Short mmCIF file of C-alpha atoms in Angstrom, two decimals:
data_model
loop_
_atom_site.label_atom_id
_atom_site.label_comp_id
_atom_site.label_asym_id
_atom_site.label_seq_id
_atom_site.Cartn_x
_atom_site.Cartn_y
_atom_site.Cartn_z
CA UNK A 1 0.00 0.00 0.00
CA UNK A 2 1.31 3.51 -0.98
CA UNK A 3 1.05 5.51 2.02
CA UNK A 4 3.79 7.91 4.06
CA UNK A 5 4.21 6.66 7.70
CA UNK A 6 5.55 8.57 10.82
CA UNK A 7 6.53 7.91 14.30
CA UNK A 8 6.10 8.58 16.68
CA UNK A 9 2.47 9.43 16.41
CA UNK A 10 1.72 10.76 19.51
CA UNK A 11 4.96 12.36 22.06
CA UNK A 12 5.08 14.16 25.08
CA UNK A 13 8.47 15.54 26.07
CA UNK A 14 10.28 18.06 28.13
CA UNK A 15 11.75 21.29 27.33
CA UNK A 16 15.48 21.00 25.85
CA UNK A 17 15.72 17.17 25.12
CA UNK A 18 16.63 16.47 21.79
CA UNK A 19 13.75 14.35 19.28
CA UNK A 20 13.26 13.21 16.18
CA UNK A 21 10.05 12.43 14.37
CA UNK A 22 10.54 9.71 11.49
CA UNK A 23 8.88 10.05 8.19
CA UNK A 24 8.97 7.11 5.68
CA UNK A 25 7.51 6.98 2.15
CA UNK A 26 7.33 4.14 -0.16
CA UNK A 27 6.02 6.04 -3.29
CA UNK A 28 9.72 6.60 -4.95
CA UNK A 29 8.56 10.15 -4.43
CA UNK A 30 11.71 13.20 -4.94
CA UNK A 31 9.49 15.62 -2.83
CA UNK A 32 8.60 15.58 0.74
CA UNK A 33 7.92 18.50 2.99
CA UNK A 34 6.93 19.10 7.07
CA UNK A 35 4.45 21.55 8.29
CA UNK A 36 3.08 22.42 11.69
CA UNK A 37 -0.74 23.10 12.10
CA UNK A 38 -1.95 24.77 14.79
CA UNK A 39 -5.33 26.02 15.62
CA UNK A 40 -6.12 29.33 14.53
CA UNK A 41 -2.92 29.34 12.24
CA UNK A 42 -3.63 26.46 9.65
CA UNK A 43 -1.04 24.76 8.30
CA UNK A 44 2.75 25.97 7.73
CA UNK A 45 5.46 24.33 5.96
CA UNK A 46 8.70 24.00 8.47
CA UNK A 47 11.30 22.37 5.28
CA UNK A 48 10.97 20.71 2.06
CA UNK A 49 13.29 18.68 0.15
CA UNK A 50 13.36 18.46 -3.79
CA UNK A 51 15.37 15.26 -3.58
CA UNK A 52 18.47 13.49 -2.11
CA UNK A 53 20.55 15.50 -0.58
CA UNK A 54 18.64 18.94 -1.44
CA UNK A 55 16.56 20.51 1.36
CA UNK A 56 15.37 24.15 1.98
CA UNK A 57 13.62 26.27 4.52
CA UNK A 58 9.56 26.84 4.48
CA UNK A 59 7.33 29.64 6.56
CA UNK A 60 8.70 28.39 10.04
CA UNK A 61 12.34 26.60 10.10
CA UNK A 62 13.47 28.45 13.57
CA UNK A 63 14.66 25.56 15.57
CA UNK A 64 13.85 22.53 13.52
CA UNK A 65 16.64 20.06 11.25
CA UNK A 66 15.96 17.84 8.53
CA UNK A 67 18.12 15.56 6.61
CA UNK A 68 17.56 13.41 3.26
CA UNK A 69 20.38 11.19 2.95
CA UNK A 70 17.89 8.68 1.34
CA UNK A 71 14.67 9.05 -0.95
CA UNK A 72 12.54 7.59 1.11
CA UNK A 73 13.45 9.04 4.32
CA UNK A 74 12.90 12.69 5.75
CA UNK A 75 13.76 12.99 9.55
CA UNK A 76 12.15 16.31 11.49
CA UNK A 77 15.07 16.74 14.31
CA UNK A 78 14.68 19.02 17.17
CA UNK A 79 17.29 19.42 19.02
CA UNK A 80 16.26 21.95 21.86
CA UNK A 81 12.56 21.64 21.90
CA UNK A 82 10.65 23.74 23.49
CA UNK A 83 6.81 24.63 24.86
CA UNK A 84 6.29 26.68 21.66
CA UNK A 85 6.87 23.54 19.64
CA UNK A 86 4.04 21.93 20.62
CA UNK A 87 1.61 21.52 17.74
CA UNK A 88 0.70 18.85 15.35
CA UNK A 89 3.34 17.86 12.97
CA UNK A 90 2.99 16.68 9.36
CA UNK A 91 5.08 15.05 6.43
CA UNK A 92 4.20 14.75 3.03
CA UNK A 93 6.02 13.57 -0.41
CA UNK A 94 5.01 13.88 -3.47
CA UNK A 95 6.13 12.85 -7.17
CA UNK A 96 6.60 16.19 -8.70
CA UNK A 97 8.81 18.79 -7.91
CA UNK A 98 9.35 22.13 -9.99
CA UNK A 99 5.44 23.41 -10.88
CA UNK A 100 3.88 21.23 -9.23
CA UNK A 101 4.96 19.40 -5.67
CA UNK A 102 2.09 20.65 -4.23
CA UNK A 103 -0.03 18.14 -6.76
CA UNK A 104 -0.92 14.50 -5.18
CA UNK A 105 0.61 15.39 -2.15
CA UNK A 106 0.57 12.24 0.36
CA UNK A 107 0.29 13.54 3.92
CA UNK A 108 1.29 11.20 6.54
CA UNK A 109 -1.28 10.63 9.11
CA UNK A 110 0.69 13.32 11.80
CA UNK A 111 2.53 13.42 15.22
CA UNK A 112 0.85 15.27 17.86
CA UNK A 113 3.71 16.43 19.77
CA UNK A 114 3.10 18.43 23.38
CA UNK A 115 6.48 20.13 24.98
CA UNK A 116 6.15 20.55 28.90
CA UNK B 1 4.72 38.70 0.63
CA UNK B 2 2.84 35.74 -0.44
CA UNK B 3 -0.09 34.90 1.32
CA UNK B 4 -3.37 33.10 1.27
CA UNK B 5 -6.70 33.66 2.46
CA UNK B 6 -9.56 31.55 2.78
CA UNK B 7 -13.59 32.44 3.57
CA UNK B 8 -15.45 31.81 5.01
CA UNK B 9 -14.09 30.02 8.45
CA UNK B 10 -16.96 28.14 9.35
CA UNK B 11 -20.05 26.99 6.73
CA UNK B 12 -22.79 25.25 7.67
CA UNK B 13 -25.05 24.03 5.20
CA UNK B 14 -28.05 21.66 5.29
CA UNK B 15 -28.09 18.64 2.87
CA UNK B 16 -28.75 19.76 -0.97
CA UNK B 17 -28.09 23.68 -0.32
CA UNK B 18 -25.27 24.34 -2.33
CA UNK B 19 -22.71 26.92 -1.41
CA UNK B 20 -18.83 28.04 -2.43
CA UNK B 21 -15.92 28.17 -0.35
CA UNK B 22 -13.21 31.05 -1.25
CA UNK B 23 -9.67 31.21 -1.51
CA UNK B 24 -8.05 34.30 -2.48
CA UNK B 25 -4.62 34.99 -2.80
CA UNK B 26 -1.81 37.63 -3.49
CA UNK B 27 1.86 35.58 -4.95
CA UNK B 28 4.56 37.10 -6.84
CA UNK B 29 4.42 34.27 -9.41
CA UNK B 30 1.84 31.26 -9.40
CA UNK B 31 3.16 27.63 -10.20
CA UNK B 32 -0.36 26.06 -9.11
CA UNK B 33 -3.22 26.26 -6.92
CA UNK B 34 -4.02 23.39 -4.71
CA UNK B 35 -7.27 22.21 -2.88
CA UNK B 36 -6.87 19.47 -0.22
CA UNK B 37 -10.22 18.37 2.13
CA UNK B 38 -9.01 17.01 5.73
CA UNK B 39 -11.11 15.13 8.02
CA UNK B 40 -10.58 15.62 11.81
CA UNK B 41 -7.27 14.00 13.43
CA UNK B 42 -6.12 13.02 9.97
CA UNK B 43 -3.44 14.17 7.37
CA UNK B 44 -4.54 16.54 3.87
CA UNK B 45 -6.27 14.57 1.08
CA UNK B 46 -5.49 16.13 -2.02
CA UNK B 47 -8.44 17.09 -4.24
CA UNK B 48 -7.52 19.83 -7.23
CA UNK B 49 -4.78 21.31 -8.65
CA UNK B 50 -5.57 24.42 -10.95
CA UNK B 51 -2.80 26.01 -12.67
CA UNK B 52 -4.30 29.42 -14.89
CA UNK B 53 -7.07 31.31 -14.76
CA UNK B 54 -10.10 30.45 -16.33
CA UNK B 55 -9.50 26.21 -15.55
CA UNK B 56 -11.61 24.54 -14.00
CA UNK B 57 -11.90 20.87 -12.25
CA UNK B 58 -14.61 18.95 -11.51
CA UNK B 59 -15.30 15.54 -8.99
CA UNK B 60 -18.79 14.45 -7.81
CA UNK B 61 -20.11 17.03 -6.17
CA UNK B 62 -17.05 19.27 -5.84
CA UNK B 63 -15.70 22.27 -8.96
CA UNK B 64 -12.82 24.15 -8.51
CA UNK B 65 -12.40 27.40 -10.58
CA UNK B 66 -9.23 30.06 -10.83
CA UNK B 67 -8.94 33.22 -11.47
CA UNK B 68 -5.97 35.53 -11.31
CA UNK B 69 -7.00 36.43 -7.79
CA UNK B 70 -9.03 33.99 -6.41
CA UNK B 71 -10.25 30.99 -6.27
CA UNK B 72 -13.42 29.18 -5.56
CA UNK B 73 -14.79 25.33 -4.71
CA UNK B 74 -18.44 24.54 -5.29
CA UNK B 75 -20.74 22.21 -3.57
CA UNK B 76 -23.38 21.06 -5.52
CA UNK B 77 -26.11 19.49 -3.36
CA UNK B 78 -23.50 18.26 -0.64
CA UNK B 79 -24.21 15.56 1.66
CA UNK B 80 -23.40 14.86 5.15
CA UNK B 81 -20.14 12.65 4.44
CA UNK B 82 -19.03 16.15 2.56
CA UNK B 83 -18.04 17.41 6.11
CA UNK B 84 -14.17 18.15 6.42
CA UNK B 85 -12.08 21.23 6.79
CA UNK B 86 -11.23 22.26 3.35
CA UNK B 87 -8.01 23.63 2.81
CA UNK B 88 -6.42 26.04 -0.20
CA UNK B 89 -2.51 26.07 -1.23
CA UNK B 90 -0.67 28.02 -3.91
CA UNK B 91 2.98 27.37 -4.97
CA UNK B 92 5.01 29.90 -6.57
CA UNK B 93 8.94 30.93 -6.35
CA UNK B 94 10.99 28.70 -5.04
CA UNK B 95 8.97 25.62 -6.49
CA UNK B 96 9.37 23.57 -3.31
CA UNK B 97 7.49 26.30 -1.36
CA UNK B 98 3.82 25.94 -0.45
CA UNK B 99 1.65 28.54 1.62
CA UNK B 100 -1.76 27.40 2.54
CA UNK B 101 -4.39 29.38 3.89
CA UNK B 102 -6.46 28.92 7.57
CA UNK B 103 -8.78 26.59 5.82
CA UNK B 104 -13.05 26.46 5.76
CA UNK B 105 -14.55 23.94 7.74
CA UNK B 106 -17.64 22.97 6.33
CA UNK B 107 -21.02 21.03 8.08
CA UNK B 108 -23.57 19.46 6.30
CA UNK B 109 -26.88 18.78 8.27
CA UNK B 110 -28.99 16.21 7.14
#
């Protein structure tokens, strides 16, 4: 089954300990992305990656990592998390890039993620 | 800046009373247009992608339109299971880069 996975889906850490949220397509897709949605704010894109080895900053990067060392894998790293982080977290690939990677966008099915 | 807006919030409608949702937006360039529908605790579902003015798409009971500064989804007679928070994104420069807007969450009463 084509789908995008992550884990953990559901985390509850403390303030300053270093996480990362997995995020795992099977699609053969170049494109993935993370965004952050939060009530009242929608949905905003944190980084996206065009393929291996190629990522860039979205809307809200301050104090998030990724890394694509493989296709199918996008890691979301925080390293110092803290109470403003908390929010529900999303990945999502998708087969085209330029002019289109917002077309048959896959969304994982998200990590709620609460920072104490 | 780029940015995306989307009206109204909140729709209720009862079963078979059509309605449009809005998205308008202001981009320096536009690659594409995106609708996605999401249902509650659940990731995006894609639905359209319109790329100029003028096109048009079309599934059931759902028809997306563009213009150059705005765009709009239909519901034609929508049922109950047409419920979801419906959610507008436009791509422009750098390709990779997608804004959406706050989204319309929509309620059909039977």
């Amino acid at each position: 089954e084509a789908q995008v996975t992550q884990n953990p889906r559901y985390l509850i850490t403390v303030t300053g300990k270093k996480l990362t949220v997995t995020c795992s397509q099977n699609m053969n897709h170049e494109y993935m992305s993370w965004y952050r949605q939060d009530p009242g704010l929608g949905l905003r894109q944190i980084y996206y990656s065009m393929n291996v080895e190629v990522t860039d900053k979205g809307d809200v990067p301050e104090g998030y990592k990724v890394s694509r060392k493989e296709k199918r894998n996008f890691p979301l790293i925080l390293e110092s998390p803290s109470p403003n982080q908390t929010s529900l977290y999303f990945c999502a690939s998708s087969p085209r890039t330029s002019g289109g990677a917002g077309e048959t966008q896959y969304f994982g099915p998200g990590t709620r993620l609460l920072v104490l | 800046e780029d940015q995306v807006t989307q009206s109204p919030e909140a729709l209720r409608l009862q079963e078979g009373e059509s309605s449009s949702l809005n998205c308008s937006y202001t981009v320096s360039g536009l690659r594409g247009l995106f609708w996605y529908r999401q249902d509650p605790g659940k990731g995006p579902e894609f639905l359209f992608t319109l790329y100029s003015a003028g096109e048009e798409k079309e599934k059931e009971r759902l028809k997306a339109t563009l213009t150059k500064k705005e765009s709009f989804l239909h519901i034609t007679a929508p049922k109950p299971e047409d419920s979801a928070t419906y959610l507008c994104a436009v791509q422009s420069t750098p390709p990779g880069k997608l804004i959406f807007g706050q989204g319309t969450t929509l309620q059909v009463k039977p």
